[in-house]
Amino acid sequence: MTLLISVFAAVIATVVWYKHAPNDNWKVGTLALMYWGASLMWMCDAIFEYAELKEEFFQPAAADMLNDLFLGLTVVALGLVIWLVVLLVKDPKGVLRGKLLAKKND
Amino acid sequence: MACFIVPATEAIVTTIAAKVLAKKEKNMEIHHEGSSAGIVEKSHFSRKLGWLNNMLWGGSALLALEHVWHGEVVPWFPFLTAASDASSRAEMFHEMATVGVAMAALVTVTWAIMVLVSSRIEKREDTTASVSEAAAETVSTSDNK
């Protein structure tokens, strides 16, 4: 479930990035790469888990699925927070820099 | 258990490599000032290394959250619950050597494919540009004649 949610997040971020490419003022490319990195890592984890559990891997308990759903959503939220921090630190539009300089000049 | 440590370690190495490379490329840019911007842009391997950094750092951070969620990472020493006794420590190292290494390798191979594809596209665009440039030159010389 966590893998599925992160793959969906990666696909959505990639589509948004592609729609605005080559302009990446919003650094959506960074967000997409972060989600793809996590998705690949979870896919690897899933392959190892499948090798261990076989058919059981595809029959998770309802409680586990609910827990994984919450985890997936939390992961997406953390990804968005990291992206926001990166966006504000890099400040590609110079909004924060402009505000800080304006305050200094005052 | 602690599989995210392997890609995180790779991320530290690639970040340092990208920083060093970016510095070298900047020096090269100053040295080759006046040459066409396309050549400089194409040689920016550090930018491509940045893709790998984003995937490794992002993936490791999100996986670290999963480990915190499952109680495998704690905010007190030794930070990993599996590191408290010898038997679970061995299990943790085994997981790092198998799942962790596989994770880092899969992300790196995916990045290598991305770099290969982008290089091919750049090469193709270069060839198209030089062919159209040569054609335009031929037309202008025949016009002059």
mmCIF file of C-alpha atoms in Angstrom:
data_model
loop_
_atom_site.group_PDB
_atom_site.id
_atom_site.type_symbol
_atom_site.label_atom_id
_atom_site.label_comp_id
_atom_site.label_asym_id
_atom_site.label_seq_id
_atom_site.Cartn_x
_atom_site.Cartn_y
_atom_site.Cartn_z
ATOM 1 C CA MET A 1 0.000 0.000 0.000
ATOM 2 C CA THR A 2 2.844 2.397 0.868
ATOM 3 C CA LEU A 3 4.555 1.482 -2.408
ATOM 4 C CA LEU A 4 1.340 2.090 -4.359
ATOM 5 C CA ILE A 5 0.753 5.493 -2.755
ATOM 6 C CA SER A 6 4.349 6.621 -3.347
ATOM 7 C CA VAL A 7 4.171 5.466 -7.006
ATOM 8 C CA PHE A 8 0.940 7.462 -7.487
ATOM 9 C CA ALA A 9 2.586 10.508 -5.866
ATOM 10 C CA ALA A 10 5.630 10.088 -8.156
ATOM 11 C CA VAL A 11 3.454 9.799 -11.277
ATOM 12 C CA ILE A 12 1.387 12.887 -10.352
ATOM 13 C CA ALA A 13 4.537 14.922 -9.559
ATOM 14 C CA THR A 14 6.118 13.821 -12.863
ATOM 15 C CA VAL A 15 3.005 14.791 -14.870
ATOM 16 C CA VAL A 16 2.934 18.230 -13.186
ATOM 17 C CA TRP A 17 6.680 18.658 -13.877
ATOM 18 C CA TYR A 18 6.232 17.644 -17.529
ATOM 19 C CA LYS A 19 3.282 20.011 -17.991
ATOM 20 C CA HIS A 20 5.433 22.991 -16.965
ATOM 21 C CA ALA A 21 8.767 21.793 -18.469
ATOM 22 C CA PRO A 22 11.299 23.180 -19.277
ATOM 23 C CA ASN A 23 10.257 25.832 -16.735
ATOM 24 C CA ASP A 24 10.888 24.320 -13.265
ATOM 25 C CA ASN A 25 10.475 27.383 -11.077
ATOM 26 C CA TRP A 26 8.465 25.345 -8.573
ATOM 27 C CA LYS A 27 11.158 22.641 -8.316
ATOM 28 C CA VAL A 28 8.527 19.940 -8.976
ATOM 29 C CA GLY A 29 11.283 17.908 -10.650
ATOM 30 C CA THR A 30 12.984 17.554 -7.258
ATOM 31 C CA LEU A 31 9.726 16.343 -5.692
ATOM 32 C CA ALA A 32 9.188 13.814 -8.505
ATOM 33 C CA LEU A 33 12.735 12.453 -8.139
ATOM 34 C CA MET A 34 12.290 12.127 -4.360
ATOM 35 C CA TYR A 35 9.089 10.114 -4.782
ATOM 36 C CA TRP A 36 10.635 7.970 -7.545
ATOM 37 C CA GLY A 37 13.645 7.255 -5.312
ATOM 38 C CA ALA A 38 11.357 6.158 -2.476
ATOM 39 C CA SER A 39 9.178 4.116 -4.856
ATOM 40 C CA LEU A 40 12.198 2.244 -6.242
ATOM 41 C CA MET A 41 13.433 1.509 -2.723
ATOM 42 C CA TRP A 42 10.021 0.227 -1.617
ATOM 43 C CA MET A 43 9.761 -1.849 -4.775
ATOM 44 C CA CYS A 44 13.044 -3.496 -3.852
ATOM 45 C CA ASP A 45 11.728 -4.098 -0.333
ATOM 46 C CA ALA A 46 8.529 -5.577 -1.806
ATOM 47 C CA ILE A 47 10.495 -7.975 -4.044
ATOM 48 C CA PHE A 48 12.439 -9.297 -1.042
ATOM 49 C CA GLU A 49 9.222 -9.566 0.972
ATOM 50 C CA TYR A 50 7.504 -11.421 -1.878
ATOM 51 C CA ALA A 51 10.424 -13.861 -2.104
ATOM 52 C CA GLU A 52 9.919 -14.592 1.591
ATOM 53 C CA LEU A 53 6.104 -14.649 1.864
ATOM 54 C CA LYS A 54 5.076 -15.784 -1.665
ATOM 55 C CA GLU A 55 1.221 -15.672 -2.113
ATOM 56 C CA GLU A 56 0.742 -14.325 1.410
ATOM 57 C CA PHE A 57 2.304 -11.079 0.221
ATOM 58 C CA PHE A 58 -0.830 -10.309 -1.824
ATOM 59 C CA GLN A 59 -3.254 -11.083 1.029
ATOM 60 C CA PRO A 60 -2.514 -8.505 3.710
ATOM 61 C CA ALA A 61 -4.760 -8.176 6.758
ATOM 62 C CA ALA A 62 -7.220 -5.247 6.753
ATOM 63 C CA ALA A 63 -5.554 -3.710 9.827
ATOM 64 C CA ASP A 64 -2.127 -3.852 8.132
ATOM 65 C CA MET A 65 -3.538 -2.234 5.002
ATOM 66 C CA LEU A 66 -5.077 0.592 7.020
ATOM 67 C CA ASN A 67 -1.793 1.125 8.851
ATOM 68 C CA ASP A 68 0.089 1.143 5.531
ATOM 69 C CA LEU A 69 -2.437 3.612 4.094
ATOM 70 C CA PHE A 70 -1.767 6.042 6.957
ATOM 71 C CA LEU A 71 1.970 5.484 6.544
ATOM 72 C CA GLY A 72 1.734 6.138 2.783
ATOM 73 C CA LEU A 73 -0.154 9.384 3.312
ATOM 74 C CA THR A 74 2.343 10.465 5.990
ATOM 75 C CA VAL A 75 5.196 9.695 3.598
ATOM 76 C CA VAL A 76 3.563 11.828 0.869
ATOM 77 C CA ALA A 77 3.091 14.659 3.397
ATOM 78 C CA LEU A 78 6.739 14.448 4.514
ATOM 79 C CA GLY A 79 7.842 14.533 0.855
ATOM 80 C CA LEU A 80 5.769 17.682 0.330
ATOM 81 C CA VAL A 81 7.253 19.315 3.447
ATOM 82 C CA ILE A 82 10.837 18.509 2.302
ATOM 83 C CA TRP A 83 9.988 19.907 -1.166
ATOM 84 C CA LEU A 84 8.587 23.093 0.402
ATOM 85 C CA VAL A 85 11.758 23.567 2.465
ATOM 86 C CA VAL A 86 13.926 23.022 -0.653
ATOM 87 C CA LEU A 87 11.746 25.499 -2.578
ATOM 88 C CA LEU A 88 12.017 28.171 0.112
ATOM 89 C CA VAL A 89 15.762 27.665 0.603
ATOM 90 C CA LYS A 90 16.528 27.772 -3.160
ATOM 91 C CA ASP A 91 13.942 30.543 -3.630
ATOM 92 C CA PRO A 92 14.024 30.430 -7.467
ATOM 93 C CA LYS A 93 11.686 33.425 -7.811
ATOM 94 C CA GLY A 94 13.718 35.450 -5.303
ATOM 95 C CA VAL A 95 10.608 36.240 -3.219
ATOM 96 C CA LEU A 96 12.172 35.611 0.194
ATOM 97 C CA ARG A 97 15.463 37.247 -0.813
ATOM 98 C CA GLY A 98 13.553 40.311 -2.037
ATOM 99 C CA LYS A 99 11.582 40.556 1.196
ATOM 100 C CA LEU A 100 14.683 40.196 3.360
ATOM 101 C CA LEU A 101 16.577 42.807 1.347
ATOM 102 C CA ALA A 102 13.600 45.170 1.484
ATOM 103 C CA LYS A 103 13.502 44.809 5.295
ATOM 104 C CA LYS A 104 17.263 45.445 5.516
ATOM 105 C CA ASN A 105 16.940 48.588 3.367
ATOM 106 C CA ASP A 106 14.098 49.860 5.603
ATOM 107 C CA MET B 1 15.549 -2.629 10.068
ATOM 108 C CA ALA B 2 18.168 -0.210 8.771
ATOM 109 C CA CYS B 3 18.258 -0.778 5.019
ATOM 110 C CA PHE B 4 17.885 2.967 4.310
ATOM 111 C CA ILE B 5 21.376 3.572 5.763
ATOM 112 C CA VAL B 6 23.021 2.103 2.629
ATOM 113 C CA PRO B 7 21.384 4.502 0.103
ATOM 114 C CA ALA B 8 21.844 7.362 2.615
ATOM 115 C CA THR B 9 25.585 6.614 2.760
ATOM 116 C CA GLU B 10 25.711 6.565 -1.049
ATOM 117 C CA ALA B 11 23.844 9.897 -1.036
ATOM 118 C CA ILE B 12 26.561 11.460 1.171
ATOM 119 C CA VAL B 13 29.278 10.264 -1.234
ATOM 120 C CA THR B 14 27.438 11.419 -4.387
ATOM 121 C CA THR B 15 26.600 14.809 -2.835
ATOM 122 C CA ILE B 16 30.281 15.434 -2.075
ATOM 123 C CA ALA B 17 31.197 14.238 -5.588
ATOM 124 C CA ALA B 18 28.595 16.567 -7.139
ATOM 125 C CA LYS B 19 29.919 19.551 -5.143
ATOM 126 C CA VAL B 20 33.535 18.855 -6.199
ATOM 127 C CA LEU B 21 32.470 18.326 -9.814
ATOM 128 C CA ALA B 22 30.389 21.523 -9.867
ATOM 129 C CA LYS B 23 33.412 23.483 -8.636
ATOM 130 C CA LYS B 24 35.614 21.937 -11.347
ATOM 131 C CA GLU B 25 33.008 22.669 -14.030
ATOM 132 C CA LYS B 26 32.776 26.279 -12.862
ATOM 133 C CA ASN B 27 36.552 26.621 -13.204
ATOM 134 C CA MET B 28 36.329 25.063 -16.686
ATOM 135 C CA GLU B 29 33.583 27.524 -17.601
ATOM 136 C CA ILE B 30 35.807 30.456 -16.618
ATOM 137 C CA HIS B 31 38.671 28.903 -18.575
ATOM 138 C CA HIS B 32 36.497 28.400 -21.689
ATOM 139 C CA GLU B 33 34.749 31.750 -21.474
ATOM 140 C CA GLY B 34 33.586 32.868 -24.877
ATOM 141 C CA SER B 35 32.870 29.353 -26.139
ATOM 142 C CA SER B 36 29.274 28.467 -26.995
ATOM 143 C CA ALA B 37 26.896 28.044 -24.057
ATOM 144 C CA GLY B 38 25.667 24.709 -25.441
ATOM 145 C CA ILE B 39 29.050 23.052 -24.947
ATOM 146 C CA VAL B 40 29.233 24.240 -21.326
ATOM 147 C CA GLU B 41 25.638 23.155 -20.625
ATOM 148 C CA LYS B 42 26.250 19.679 -22.070
ATOM 149 C CA SER B 43 29.321 19.093 -19.933
ATOM 150 C CA HIS B 44 27.388 19.740 -16.693
ATOM 151 C CA PHE B 45 27.579 16.220 -15.297
ATOM 152 C CA SER B 46 27.137 17.574 -11.764
ATOM 153 C CA ARG B 47 23.568 18.569 -12.732
ATOM 154 C CA LYS B 48 22.877 14.966 -13.715
ATOM 155 C CA LEU B 49 24.494 13.747 -10.498
ATOM 156 C CA GLY B 50 21.959 16.007 -8.766
ATOM 157 C CA TRP B 51 19.160 13.715 -10.043
ATOM 158 C CA LEU B 52 20.797 10.782 -8.261
ATOM 159 C CA ASN B 53 21.230 12.887 -5.109
ATOM 160 C CA ASN B 54 17.546 13.833 -5.110
ATOM 161 C CA MET B 55 16.454 10.220 -5.563
ATOM 162 C CA LEU B 56 18.822 8.881 -2.895
ATOM 163 C CA TRP B 57 18.187 11.618 -0.292
ATOM 164 C CA GLY B 58 14.427 11.670 -0.900
ATOM 165 C CA GLY B 59 14.116 7.897 -0.827
ATOM 166 C CA SER B 60 16.285 7.550 2.290
ATOM 167 C CA ALA B 61 14.356 10.277 4.152
ATOM 168 C CA LEU B 62 10.966 8.748 3.339
ATOM 169 C CA LEU B 63 12.189 5.253 4.202
ATOM 170 C CA ALA B 64 13.628 6.575 7.475
ATOM 171 C CA LEU B 65 10.110 7.790 8.340
ATOM 172 C CA GLU B 66 8.795 4.276 7.699
ATOM 173 C CA HIS B 67 11.401 2.885 10.110
ATOM 174 C CA VAL B 68 10.425 5.446 12.748
ATOM 175 C CA TRP B 69 6.762 4.486 12.165
ATOM 176 C CA HIS B 70 7.562 0.811 12.798
ATOM 177 C CA GLY B 71 9.651 1.614 15.893
ATOM 178 C CA GLU B 72 12.925 0.482 14.283
ATOM 179 C CA VAL B 73 14.529 3.907 14.629
ATOM 180 C CA VAL B 74 14.386 5.666 18.002
ATOM 181 C CA PRO B 75 15.568 9.131 19.110
ATOM 182 C CA TRP B 76 17.950 7.720 21.747
ATOM 183 C CA PHE B 77 21.265 5.843 21.547
ATOM 184 C CA PRO B 78 21.979 3.534 19.654
ATOM 185 C CA PHE B 79 19.084 4.959 17.558
ATOM 186 C CA LEU B 80 18.383 1.569 15.940
ATOM 187 C CA THR B 81 16.426 -0.895 18.083
ATOM 188 C CA ALA B 82 18.090 -3.784 16.233
ATOM 189 C CA ALA B 83 21.513 -2.589 17.372
ATOM 190 C CA SER B 84 20.777 -3.344 21.046
ATOM 191 C CA ASP B 85 21.662 -7.072 21.032
ATOM 192 C CA ALA B 86 24.090 -9.223 19.052
ATOM 193 C CA SER B 87 21.610 -11.531 17.292
ATOM 194 C CA SER B 88 19.371 -8.754 15.968
ATOM 195 C CA ARG B 89 22.501 -6.777 15.064
ATOM 196 C CA ALA B 90 23.618 -9.637 12.804
ATOM 197 C CA GLU B 91 20.145 -9.745 11.261
ATOM 198 C CA MET B 92 20.289 -5.984 10.705
ATOM 199 C CA PHE B 93 23.684 -6.195 8.959
ATOM 200 C CA HIS B 94 22.367 -9.031 6.783
ATOM 201 C CA GLU B 95 19.373 -6.894 5.773
ATOM 202 C CA MET B 96 21.645 -3.934 5.018
ATOM 203 C CA ALA B 97 23.880 -6.154 2.876
ATOM 204 C CA THR B 98 20.968 -7.601 0.901
ATOM 205 C CA VAL B 99 17.956 -5.235 0.783
ATOM 206 C CA GLY B 100 19.955 -2.030 1.412
ATOM 207 C CA VAL B 101 22.570 -2.741 -1.262
ATOM 208 C CA ALA B 102 19.845 -3.826 -3.724
ATOM 209 C CA MET B 103 17.950 -0.560 -3.080
ATOM 210 C CA ALA B 104 21.036 1.583 -3.686
ATOM 211 C CA ALA B 105 21.929 -0.443 -6.797
ATOM 212 C CA LEU B 106 18.411 -0.201 -8.269
ATOM 213 C CA VAL B 107 18.290 3.583 -7.809
ATOM 214 C CA THR B 108 21.803 3.960 -9.281
ATOM 215 C CA VAL B 109 21.004 1.753 -12.301
ATOM 216 C CA THR B 110 17.787 3.733 -12.927
ATOM 217 C CA TRP B 111 19.799 6.974 -12.770
ATOM 218 C CA ALA B 112 22.425 5.552 -15.150
ATOM 219 C CA ILE B 113 19.657 4.734 -17.660
ATOM 220 C CA MET B 114 18.317 8.304 -17.278
ATOM 221 C CA VAL B 115 21.795 9.751 -17.952
ATOM 222 C CA LEU B 116 22.278 7.442 -20.957
ATOM 223 C CA VAL B 117 18.921 8.429 -22.472
ATOM 224 C CA SER B 118 19.506 12.163 -21.875
ATOM 225 C CA SER B 119 23.007 11.933 -23.409
ATOM 226 C CA ARG B 120 21.559 10.197 -26.485
ATOM 227 C CA ILE B 121 18.927 12.931 -26.832
ATOM 228 C CA GLU B 122 21.602 15.638 -26.470
ATOM 229 C CA LYS B 123 23.753 13.915 -29.106
ATOM 230 C CA ARG B 124 20.814 13.595 -31.487
ATOM 231 C CA GLU B 125 19.937 17.283 -31.046
ATOM 232 C CA ASP B 126 23.583 18.234 -31.657
ATOM 233 C CA THR B 127 23.652 16.205 -34.881
ATOM 234 C CA THR B 128 20.351 17.739 -36.075
ATOM 235 C CA ALA B 129 21.622 21.246 -35.259
ATOM 236 C CA SER B 130 24.947 20.707 -37.068
ATOM 237 C CA VAL B 131 23.184 19.203 -40.134
ATOM 238 C CA SER B 132 20.779 22.161 -40.390
ATOM 239 C CA GLU B 133 23.694 24.576 -39.821
ATOM 240 C CA ALA B 134 25.690 22.923 -42.640
ATOM 241 C CA ALA B 135 22.641 23.019 -44.922
ATOM 242 C CA ALA B 136 22.132 26.728 -44.202
ATOM 243 C CA GLU B 137 25.817 27.373 -44.919
ATOM 244 C CA THR B 138 25.622 25.511 -48.240
ATOM 245 C CA VAL B 139 22.557 27.522 -49.250
ATOM 246 C CA SER B 140 24.234 30.842 -48.359
ATOM 247 C CA THR B 141 27.455 29.985 -50.302
ATOM 248 C CA SER B 142 25.489 28.903 -53.380
ATOM 249 C CA ASP B 143 23.486 32.144 -53.148
ATOM 250 C CA ASN B 144 26.698 34.173 -53.038
ATOM 251 C CA LYS B 145 28.007 32.389 -56.141
#
